Every structure is written in C-alpha cells, then in structure tokens.
PDB file of C-alpha atoms and ligand atoms in Angstrom:
ATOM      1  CA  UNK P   1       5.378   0.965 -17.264  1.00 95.00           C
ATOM      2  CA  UNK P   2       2.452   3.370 -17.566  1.00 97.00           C
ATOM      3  CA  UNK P   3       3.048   7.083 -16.117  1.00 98.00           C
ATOM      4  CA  UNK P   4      -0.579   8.532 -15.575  1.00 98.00           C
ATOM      5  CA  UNK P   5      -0.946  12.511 -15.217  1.00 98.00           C
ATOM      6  CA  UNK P   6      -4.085  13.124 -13.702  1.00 98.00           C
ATOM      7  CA  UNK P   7      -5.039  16.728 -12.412  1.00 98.00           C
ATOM      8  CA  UNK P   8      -5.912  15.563  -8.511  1.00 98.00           C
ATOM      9  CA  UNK P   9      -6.064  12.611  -6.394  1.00 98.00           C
ATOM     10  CA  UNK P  10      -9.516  12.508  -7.381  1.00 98.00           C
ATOM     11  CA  UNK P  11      -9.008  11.762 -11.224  1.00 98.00           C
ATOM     12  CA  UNK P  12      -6.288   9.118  -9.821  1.00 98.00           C
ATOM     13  CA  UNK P  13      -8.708   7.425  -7.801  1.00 98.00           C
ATOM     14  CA  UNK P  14     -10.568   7.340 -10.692  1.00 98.00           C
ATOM     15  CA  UNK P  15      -8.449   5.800 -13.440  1.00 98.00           C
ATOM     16  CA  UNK P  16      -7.006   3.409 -10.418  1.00 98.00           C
ATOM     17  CA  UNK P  17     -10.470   1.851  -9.500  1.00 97.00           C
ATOM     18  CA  UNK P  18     -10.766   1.461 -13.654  1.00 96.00           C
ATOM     19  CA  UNK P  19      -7.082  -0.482 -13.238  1.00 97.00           C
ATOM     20  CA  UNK P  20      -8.081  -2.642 -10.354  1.00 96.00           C
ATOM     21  CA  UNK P  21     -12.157  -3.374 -11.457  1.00 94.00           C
ATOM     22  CA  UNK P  22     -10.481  -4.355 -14.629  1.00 94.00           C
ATOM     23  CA  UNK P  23      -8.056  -6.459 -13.866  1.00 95.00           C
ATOM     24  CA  UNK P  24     -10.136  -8.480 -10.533  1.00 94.00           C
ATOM     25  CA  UNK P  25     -13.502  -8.480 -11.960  1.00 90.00           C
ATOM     26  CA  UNK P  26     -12.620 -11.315 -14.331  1.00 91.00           C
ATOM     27  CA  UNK P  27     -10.785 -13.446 -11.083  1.00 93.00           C
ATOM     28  CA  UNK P  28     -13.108 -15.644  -8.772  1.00 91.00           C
ATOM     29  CA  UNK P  29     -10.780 -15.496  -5.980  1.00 93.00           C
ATOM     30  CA  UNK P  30      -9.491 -11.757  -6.401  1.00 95.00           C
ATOM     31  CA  UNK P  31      -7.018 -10.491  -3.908  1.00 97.00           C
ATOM     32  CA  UNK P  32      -6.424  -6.755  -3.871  1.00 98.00           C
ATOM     33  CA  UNK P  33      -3.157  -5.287  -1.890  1.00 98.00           C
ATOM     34  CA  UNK P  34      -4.131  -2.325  -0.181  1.00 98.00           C
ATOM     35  CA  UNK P  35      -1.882  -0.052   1.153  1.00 98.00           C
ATOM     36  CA  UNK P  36      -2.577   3.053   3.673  1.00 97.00           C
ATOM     37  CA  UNK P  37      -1.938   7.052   3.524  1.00 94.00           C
ATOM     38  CA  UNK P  38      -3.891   9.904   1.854  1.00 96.00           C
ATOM     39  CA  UNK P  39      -2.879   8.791  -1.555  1.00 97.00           C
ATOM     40  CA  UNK P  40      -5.166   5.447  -1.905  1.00 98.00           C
ATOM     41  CA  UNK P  41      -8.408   7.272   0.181  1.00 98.00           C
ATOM     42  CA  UNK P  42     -10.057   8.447  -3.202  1.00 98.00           C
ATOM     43  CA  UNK P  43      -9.687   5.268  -4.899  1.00 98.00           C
ATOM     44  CA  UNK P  44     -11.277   3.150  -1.991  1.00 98.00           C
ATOM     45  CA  UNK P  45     -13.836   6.032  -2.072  1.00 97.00           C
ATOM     46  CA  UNK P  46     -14.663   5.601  -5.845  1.00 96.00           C
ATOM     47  CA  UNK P  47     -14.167   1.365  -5.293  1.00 96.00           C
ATOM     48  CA  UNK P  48     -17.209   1.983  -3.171  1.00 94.00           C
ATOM     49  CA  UNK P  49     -19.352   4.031  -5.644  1.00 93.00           C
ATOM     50  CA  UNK P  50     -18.625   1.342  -7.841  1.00 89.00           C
ATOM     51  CA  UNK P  51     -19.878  -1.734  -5.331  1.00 84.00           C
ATOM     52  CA  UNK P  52     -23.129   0.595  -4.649  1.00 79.00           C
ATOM     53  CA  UNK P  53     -23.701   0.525  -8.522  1.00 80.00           C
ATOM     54  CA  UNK P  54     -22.961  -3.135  -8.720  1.00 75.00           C
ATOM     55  CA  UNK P  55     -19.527  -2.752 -10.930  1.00 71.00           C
ATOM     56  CA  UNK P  56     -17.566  -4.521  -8.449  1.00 75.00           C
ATOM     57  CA  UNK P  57     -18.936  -7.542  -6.434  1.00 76.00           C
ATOM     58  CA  UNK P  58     -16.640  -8.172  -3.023  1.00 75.00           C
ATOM     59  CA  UNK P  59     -18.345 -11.835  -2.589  1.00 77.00           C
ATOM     60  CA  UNK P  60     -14.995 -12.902  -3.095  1.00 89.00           C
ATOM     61  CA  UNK P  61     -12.618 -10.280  -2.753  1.00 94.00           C
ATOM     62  CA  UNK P  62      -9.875 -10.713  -0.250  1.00 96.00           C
ATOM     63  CA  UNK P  63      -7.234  -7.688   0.773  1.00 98.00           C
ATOM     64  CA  UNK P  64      -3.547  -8.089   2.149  1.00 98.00           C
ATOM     65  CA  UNK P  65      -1.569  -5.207   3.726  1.00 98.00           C
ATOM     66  CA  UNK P  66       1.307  -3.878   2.795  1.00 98.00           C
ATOM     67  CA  UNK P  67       2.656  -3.151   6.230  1.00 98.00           C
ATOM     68  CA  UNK P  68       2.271  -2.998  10.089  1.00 98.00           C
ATOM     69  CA  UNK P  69       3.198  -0.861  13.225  1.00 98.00           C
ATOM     70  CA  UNK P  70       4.836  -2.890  15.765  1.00 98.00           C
ATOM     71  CA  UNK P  71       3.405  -1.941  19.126  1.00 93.00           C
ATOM     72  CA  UNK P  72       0.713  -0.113  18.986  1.00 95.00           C
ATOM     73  CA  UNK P  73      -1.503  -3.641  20.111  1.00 93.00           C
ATOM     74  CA  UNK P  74      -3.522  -5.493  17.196  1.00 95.00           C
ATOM     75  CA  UNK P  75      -7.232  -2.886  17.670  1.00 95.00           C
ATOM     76  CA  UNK P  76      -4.922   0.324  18.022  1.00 96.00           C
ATOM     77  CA  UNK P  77      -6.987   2.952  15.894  1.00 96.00           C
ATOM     78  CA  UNK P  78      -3.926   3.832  14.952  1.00 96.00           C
ATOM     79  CA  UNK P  79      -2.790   0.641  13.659  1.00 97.00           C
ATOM     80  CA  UNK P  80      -3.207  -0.623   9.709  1.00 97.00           C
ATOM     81  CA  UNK P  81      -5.239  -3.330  10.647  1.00 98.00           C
ATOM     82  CA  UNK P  82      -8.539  -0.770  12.171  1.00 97.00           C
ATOM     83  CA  UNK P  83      -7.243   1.728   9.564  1.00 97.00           C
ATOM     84  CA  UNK P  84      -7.636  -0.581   6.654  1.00 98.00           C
ATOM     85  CA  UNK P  85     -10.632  -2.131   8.238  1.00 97.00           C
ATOM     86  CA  UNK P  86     -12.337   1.026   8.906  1.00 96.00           C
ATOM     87  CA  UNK P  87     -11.275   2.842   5.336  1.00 96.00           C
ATOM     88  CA  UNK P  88     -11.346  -0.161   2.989  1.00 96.00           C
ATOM     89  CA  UNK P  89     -13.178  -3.711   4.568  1.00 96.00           C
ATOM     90  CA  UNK P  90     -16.462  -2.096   6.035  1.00 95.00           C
ATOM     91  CA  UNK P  91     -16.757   0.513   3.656  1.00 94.00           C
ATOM     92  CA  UNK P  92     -16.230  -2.652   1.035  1.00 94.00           C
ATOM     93  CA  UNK P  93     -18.189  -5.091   2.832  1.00 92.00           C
ATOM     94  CA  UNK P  94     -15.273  -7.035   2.849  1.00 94.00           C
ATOM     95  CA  UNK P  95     -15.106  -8.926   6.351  1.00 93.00           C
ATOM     96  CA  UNK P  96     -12.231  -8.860   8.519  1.00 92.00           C
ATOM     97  CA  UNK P  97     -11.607 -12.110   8.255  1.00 95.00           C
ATOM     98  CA  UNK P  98     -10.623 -11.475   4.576  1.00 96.00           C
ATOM     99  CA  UNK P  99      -8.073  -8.625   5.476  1.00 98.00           C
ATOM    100  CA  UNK P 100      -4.863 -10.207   6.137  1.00 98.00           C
ATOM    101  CA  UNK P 101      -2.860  -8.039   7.576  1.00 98.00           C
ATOM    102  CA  UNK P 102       1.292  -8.810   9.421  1.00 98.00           C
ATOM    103  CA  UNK P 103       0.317  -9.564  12.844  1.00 98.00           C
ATOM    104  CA  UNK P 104       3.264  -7.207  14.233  1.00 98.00           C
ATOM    105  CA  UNK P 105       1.001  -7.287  17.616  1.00 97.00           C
ATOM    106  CA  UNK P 106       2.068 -10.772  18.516  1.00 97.00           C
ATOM    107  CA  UNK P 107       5.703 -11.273  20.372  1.00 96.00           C
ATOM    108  CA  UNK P 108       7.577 -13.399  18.210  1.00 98.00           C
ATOM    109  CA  UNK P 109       7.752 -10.823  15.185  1.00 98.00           C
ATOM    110  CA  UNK P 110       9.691 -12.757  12.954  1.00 98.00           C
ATOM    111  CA  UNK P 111       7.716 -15.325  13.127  1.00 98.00           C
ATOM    112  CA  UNK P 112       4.514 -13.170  12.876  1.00 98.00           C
ATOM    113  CA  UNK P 113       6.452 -11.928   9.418  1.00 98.00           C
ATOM    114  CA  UNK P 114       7.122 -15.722   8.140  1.00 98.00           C
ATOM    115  CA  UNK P 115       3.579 -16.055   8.944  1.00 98.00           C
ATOM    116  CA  UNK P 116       2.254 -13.349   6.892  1.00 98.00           C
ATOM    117  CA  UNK P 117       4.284 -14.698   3.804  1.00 98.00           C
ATOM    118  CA  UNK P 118       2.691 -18.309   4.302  1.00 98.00           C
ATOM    119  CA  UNK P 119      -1.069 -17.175   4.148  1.00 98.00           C
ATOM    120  CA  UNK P 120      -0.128 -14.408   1.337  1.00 98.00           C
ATOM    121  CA  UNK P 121       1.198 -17.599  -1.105  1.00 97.00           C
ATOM    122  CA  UNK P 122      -2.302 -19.480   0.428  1.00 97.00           C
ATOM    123  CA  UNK P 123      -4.495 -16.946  -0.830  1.00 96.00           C
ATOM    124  CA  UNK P 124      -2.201 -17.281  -3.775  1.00 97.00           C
ATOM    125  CA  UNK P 125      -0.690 -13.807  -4.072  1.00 98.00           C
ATOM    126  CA  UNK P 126      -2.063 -10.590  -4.939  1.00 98.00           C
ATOM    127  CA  UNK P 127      -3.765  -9.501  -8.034  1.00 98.00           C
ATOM    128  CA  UNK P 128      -3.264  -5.766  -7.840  1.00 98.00           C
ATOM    129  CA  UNK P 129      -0.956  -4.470  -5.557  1.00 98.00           C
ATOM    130  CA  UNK P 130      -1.855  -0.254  -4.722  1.00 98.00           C
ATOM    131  CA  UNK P 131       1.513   1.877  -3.307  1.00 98.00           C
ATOM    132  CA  UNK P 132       1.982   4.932  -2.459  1.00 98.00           C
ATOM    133  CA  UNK P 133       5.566   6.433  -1.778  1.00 98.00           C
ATOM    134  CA  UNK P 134       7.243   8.216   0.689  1.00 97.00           C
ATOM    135  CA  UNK P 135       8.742  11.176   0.125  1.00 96.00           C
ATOM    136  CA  UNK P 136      12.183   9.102   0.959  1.00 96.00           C
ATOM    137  CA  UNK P 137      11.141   7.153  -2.072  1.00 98.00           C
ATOM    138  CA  UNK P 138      10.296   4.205   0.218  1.00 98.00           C
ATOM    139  CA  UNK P 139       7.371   1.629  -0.998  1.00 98.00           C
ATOM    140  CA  UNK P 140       5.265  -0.195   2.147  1.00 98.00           C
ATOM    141  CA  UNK P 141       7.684   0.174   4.982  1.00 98.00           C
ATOM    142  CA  UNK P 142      10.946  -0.493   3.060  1.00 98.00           C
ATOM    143  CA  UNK P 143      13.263   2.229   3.683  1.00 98.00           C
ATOM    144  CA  UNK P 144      16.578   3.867   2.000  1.00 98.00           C
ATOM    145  CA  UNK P 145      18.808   0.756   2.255  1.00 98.00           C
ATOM    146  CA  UNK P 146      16.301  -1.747   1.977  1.00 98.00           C
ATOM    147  CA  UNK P 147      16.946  -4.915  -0.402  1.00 98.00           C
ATOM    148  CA  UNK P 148      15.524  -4.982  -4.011  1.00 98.00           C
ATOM    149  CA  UNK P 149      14.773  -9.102  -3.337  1.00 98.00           C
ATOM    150  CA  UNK P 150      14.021  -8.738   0.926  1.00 98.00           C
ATOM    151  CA  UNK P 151      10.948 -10.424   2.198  1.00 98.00           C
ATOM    152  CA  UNK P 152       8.327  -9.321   4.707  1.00 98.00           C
ATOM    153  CA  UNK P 153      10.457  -8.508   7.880  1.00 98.00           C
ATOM    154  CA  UNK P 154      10.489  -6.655  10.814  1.00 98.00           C
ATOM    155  CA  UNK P 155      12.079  -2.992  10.123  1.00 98.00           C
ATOM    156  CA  UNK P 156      12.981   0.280  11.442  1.00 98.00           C
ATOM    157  CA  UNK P 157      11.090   3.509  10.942  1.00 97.00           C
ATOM    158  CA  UNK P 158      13.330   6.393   9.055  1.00 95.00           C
ATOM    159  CA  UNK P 159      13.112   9.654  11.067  1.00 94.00           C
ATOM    160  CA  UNK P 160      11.787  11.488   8.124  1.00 92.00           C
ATOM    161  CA  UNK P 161       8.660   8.624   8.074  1.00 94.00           C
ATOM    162  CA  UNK P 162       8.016   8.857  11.225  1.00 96.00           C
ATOM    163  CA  UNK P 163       7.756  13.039  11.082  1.00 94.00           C
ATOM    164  CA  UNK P 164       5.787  12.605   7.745  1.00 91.00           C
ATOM    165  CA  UNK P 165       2.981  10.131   9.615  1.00 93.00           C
ATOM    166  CA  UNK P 166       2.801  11.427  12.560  1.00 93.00           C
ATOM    167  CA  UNK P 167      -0.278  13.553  11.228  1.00 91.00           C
ATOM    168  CA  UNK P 168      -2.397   9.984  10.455  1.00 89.00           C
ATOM    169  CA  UNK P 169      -2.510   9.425  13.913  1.00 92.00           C
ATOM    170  CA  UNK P 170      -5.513  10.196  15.891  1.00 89.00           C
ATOM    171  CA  UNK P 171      -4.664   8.780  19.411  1.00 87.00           C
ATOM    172  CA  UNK P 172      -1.351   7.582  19.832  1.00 76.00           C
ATOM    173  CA  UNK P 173       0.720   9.981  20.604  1.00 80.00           C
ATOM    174  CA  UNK P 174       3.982   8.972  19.156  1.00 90.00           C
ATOM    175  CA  UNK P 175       4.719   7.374  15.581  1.00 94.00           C
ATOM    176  CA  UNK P 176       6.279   3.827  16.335  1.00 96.00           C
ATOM    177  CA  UNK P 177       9.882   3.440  15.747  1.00 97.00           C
ATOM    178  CA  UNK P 178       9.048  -0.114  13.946  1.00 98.00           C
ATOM    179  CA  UNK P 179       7.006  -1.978  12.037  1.00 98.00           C
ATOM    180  CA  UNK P 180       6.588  -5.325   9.583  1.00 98.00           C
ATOM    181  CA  UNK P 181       6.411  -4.823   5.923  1.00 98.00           C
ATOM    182  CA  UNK P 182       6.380  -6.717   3.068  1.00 98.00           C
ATOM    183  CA  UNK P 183      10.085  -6.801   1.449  1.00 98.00           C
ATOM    184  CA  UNK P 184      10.177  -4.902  -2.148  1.00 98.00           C
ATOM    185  CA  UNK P 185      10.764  -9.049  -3.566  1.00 98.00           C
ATOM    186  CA  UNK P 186       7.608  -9.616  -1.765  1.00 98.00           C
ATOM    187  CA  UNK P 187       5.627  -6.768  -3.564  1.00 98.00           C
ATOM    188  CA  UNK P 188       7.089  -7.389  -7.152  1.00 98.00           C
ATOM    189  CA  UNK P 189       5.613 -10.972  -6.961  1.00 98.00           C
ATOM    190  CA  UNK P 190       1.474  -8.980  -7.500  1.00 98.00           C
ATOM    191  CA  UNK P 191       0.375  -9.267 -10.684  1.00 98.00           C
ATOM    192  CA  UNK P 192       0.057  -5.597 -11.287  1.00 98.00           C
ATOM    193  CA  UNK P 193       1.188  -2.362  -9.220  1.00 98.00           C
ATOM    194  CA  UNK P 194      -0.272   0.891  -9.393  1.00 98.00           C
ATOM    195  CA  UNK P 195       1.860   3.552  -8.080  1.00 98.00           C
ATOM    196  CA  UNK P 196      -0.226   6.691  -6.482  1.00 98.00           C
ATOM    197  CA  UNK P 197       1.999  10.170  -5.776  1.00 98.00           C
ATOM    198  CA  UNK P 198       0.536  13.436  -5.242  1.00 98.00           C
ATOM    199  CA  UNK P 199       2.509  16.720  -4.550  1.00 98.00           C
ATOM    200  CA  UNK P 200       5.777  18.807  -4.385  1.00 97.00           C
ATOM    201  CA  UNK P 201       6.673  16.466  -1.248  1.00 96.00           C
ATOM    202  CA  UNK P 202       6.858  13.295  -3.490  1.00 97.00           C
ATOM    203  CA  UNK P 203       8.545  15.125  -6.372  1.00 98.00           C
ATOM    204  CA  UNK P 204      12.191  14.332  -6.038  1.00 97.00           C
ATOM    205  CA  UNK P 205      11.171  10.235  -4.848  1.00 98.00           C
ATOM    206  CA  UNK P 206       9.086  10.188  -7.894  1.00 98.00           C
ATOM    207  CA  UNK P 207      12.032  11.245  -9.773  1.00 98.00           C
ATOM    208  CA  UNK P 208      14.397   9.159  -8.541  1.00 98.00           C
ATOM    209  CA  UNK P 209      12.105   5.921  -8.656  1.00 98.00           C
ATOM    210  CA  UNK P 210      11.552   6.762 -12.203  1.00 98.00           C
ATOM    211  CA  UNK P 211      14.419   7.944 -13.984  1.00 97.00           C
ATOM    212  CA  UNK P 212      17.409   7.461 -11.159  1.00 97.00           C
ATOM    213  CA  UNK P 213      19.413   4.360 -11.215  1.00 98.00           C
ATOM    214  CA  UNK P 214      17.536   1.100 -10.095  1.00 98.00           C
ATOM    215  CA  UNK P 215      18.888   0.579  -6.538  1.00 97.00           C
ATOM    216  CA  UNK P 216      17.820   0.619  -2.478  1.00 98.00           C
ATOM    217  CA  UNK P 217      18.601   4.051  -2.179  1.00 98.00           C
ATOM    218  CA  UNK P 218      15.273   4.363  -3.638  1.00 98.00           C
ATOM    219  CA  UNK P 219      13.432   1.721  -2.693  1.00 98.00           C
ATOM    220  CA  UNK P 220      10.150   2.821  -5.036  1.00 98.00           C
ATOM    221  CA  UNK P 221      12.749   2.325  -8.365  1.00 98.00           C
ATOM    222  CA  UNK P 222      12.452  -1.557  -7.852  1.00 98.00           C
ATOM    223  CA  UNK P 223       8.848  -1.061  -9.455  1.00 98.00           C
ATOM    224  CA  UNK P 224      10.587  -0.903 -12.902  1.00 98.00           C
ATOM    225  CA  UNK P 225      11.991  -4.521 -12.377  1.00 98.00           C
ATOM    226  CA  UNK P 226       8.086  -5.069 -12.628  1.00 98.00           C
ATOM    227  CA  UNK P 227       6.410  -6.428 -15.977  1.00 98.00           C
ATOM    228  CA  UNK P 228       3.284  -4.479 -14.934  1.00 98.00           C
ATOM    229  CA  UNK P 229       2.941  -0.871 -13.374  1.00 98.00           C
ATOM    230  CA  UNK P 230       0.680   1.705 -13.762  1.00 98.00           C
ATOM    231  CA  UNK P 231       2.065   4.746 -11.889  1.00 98.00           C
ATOM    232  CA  UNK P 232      -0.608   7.646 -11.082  1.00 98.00           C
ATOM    233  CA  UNK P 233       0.170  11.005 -10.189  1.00 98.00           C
ATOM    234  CA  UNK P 234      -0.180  14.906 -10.470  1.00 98.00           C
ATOM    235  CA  UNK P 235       2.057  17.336 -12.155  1.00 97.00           C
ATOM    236  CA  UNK P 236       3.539  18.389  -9.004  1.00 98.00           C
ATOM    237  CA  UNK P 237       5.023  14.626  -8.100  1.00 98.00           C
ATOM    238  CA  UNK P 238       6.212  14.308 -12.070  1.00 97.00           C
ATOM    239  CA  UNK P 239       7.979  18.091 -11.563  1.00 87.00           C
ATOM    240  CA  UNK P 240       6.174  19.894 -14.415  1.00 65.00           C
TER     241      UNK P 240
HETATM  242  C1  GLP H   1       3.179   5.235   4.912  1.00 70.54           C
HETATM  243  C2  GLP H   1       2.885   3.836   4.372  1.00 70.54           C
HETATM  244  C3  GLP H   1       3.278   3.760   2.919  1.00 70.54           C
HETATM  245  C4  GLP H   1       2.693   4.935   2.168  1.00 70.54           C
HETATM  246  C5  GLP H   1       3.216   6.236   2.701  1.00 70.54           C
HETATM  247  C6  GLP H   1       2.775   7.458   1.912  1.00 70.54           C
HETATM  248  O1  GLP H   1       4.501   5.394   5.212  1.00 70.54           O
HETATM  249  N1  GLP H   1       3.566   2.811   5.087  1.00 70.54           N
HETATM  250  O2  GLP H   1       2.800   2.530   2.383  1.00 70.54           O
HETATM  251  O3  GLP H   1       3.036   4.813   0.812  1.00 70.54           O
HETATM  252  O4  GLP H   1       2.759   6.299   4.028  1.00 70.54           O
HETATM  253  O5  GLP H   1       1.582   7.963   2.404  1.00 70.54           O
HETATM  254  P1  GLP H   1       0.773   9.158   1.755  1.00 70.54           P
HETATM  255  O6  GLP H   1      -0.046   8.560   0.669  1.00 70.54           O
HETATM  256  O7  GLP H   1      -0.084   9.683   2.888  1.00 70.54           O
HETATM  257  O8  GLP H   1       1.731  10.162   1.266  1.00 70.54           O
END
C-alpha cells in the first residue's frame, strides 16, 4: 500500500488522475470504478483537463458504480446514476450507456444486485477502482458490520451516513434509508484502488482502516487485504 500526503483535494486529484491515466491508458477496454462524494470531484475535474489535452482518450472507457439509493426512481437528480452521469459521463464524453450503475430503481432488488454483478464480470471487472470513506470508515455503501468477502446487496443506511449526505442532495428532501452497493469482496476483485480522504471528519476512519485491526468494524481496513492501493489524503485525515 501507498499512503499519499498531498496538501488539498486538489493535489489528490492530481496524483489520482496520474494513477488512473497510467494504469487505463495502456487497456483497450478500460473500465474505471467511480465512486460519488466531494472527495473524487477534483480528480474527475483534472480527468477532464486531461481528455481536452488528449492524455486520456474515453473511445473505450467504460465506468461502474460503486453504489445506489434505493427509491429515489432511476432519473432522481439525486440518485448516483444522474450524479455520476452529470459529474463524470458527460463531462467525460463517456455515454450513458457505458455507466453501469445497480439498478436499485427496479422492484426486485436482489435481483437488480445479482444483475449488477453479472454485467460487472461481462465488462470483465474494473481496472481502477476510486473510494472515498465515510467518516464511519465505511467504503461504497458497506457499513460497520458489513462482511470483508459480501457481494453487491441491498443494505441499510447508518444514521450517521445518512446525516453526513444529506448535504449532496439538491431536491429530495430526505436521505434514503437504503441502497445497493457493491460488497467489500466485490471491490477487492479491481485491479487497483485508490483511496481519497480529506479532513478532521475522516481522521479517526482513516486511522482505523490503516493501522486498526483488519475487520467489519471498519469496513475501509479490508483495502489492506488488497495487492494494490494507493491511498490519497491530507494531513488532517492522516492526524498530523
Ligand atoms: C457516500 C458514498 C461513499 C463515499 C462517501 C464519502 O456515502 N456512498 O462511496 O465514499 O459518501 O463521501 P465524501 O467524499 O463526500 O466524504
């Protein structure tokens, strides 16, 4: 594992489109997990410089999500498939068809979950997988509790998540209580994670995925079962 200081989010986005150009630019079918939150916005910002100066060609690029609200209705604003659309795939030029997201719209959510697993090992996995972490030390949607081998399933919303997100929504007026994620086996199958964590909020979930015991009551410490991590973040998330 890697640990990164950087001084901002805006050096991380940096050094995390180098990470991700890097390691997809070689790949004819690359497929890049994106994940949603404040900490990833600067590196999709700086992927974009680097499609406008023709370091990164999308031709081929696919993206998967990490995660999904359940009931908030498949073109919620709100939801991670027009977030990720609207703050990754246009800005990208990715289409939508190429943004594969857990379809916790539809009413059979399990199967919607099962689904999402089948067309992740069709594309063939992802490449680069980008996290960021809750201040509960939880990685997509995969809470306090959650199992180190679990599978994309339908899960329930922490209290403390739902308080910390409410302030990403723009029109819904209540966080949902639910959602689909990938399970933490799931995301250790990428080829590479990067890790983003910025501020005193994600200091003591920082500290316990990185030095604390490797167990569910920190879901984010599964990323050291991984061969290949990259973790990004300020002084304030690594407690200096
Ligand atoms: C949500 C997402 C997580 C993300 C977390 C942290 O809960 N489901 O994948 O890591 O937010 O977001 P932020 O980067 O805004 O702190």
């Amino acid at each position: 594992m890697r640990v990164h200081r950087v001084a901002d989010a805006d050096e991380g986005g940096r050094l995390a489109a180098d990470v991700i150009v890097g390691a997809l630019a070689p790949l004819a079918h690359p497929v890049l997990g994106v994940a949603t939150g404040a900490s990833p916005r600067p590196v999709y910002e700086e992927l974009v410089r680097r499609f406008a100066c023709g370091d990164l060609t999308t031709n081929d690029l696919r993206l998967a999500a990490l995660d999904e609200y359940v009931g908030l209705g498949r073109d919620h604003p709100d939801g991670y498939r027009s977030t990720l659309q609207r703050e990754v795939a246009v800005p990208l030029r990715v289409p939508v068809d190429r943004l594969l997201v857990p379809a916790a719209w539809e009413s059979d959510l399990d199967r919607a979950a099962a689904g999402f697993e089948n067309a992740l090992r069709a594309l063939g996995g992802v490449d680069v997988q980008l996290l960021g972490i809750g201040a509960n030390g939880h990685i997509g949607f995969n809470e306090p509790g959650s199992p180190l081998d679990g599978r994309t399933r339908v899960v329930s919303l922490d209290d403390r998540t739902r308080r910390d997100n409410a302030v990403h929504l723009t029109v819904a007026t209540e966080v949902p209580r639910s959602a689909i994620t990938q399970g933490i086996g799931t995301i250790l199958e990428a080829g590479r994670l990067v890790l983003l964590a910025y501020g005193r909020s994600k200091t003591a979930a920082v500290r316990a995925a990185l030095y604390g015991p490797i167990d569910s009551a920190c879901p984010a410490s599964a990323i050291r079962l991984h061969p290949d991590v990259v973790v990004i973040a300020d002084s304030a998330a690594l407690d200096d």
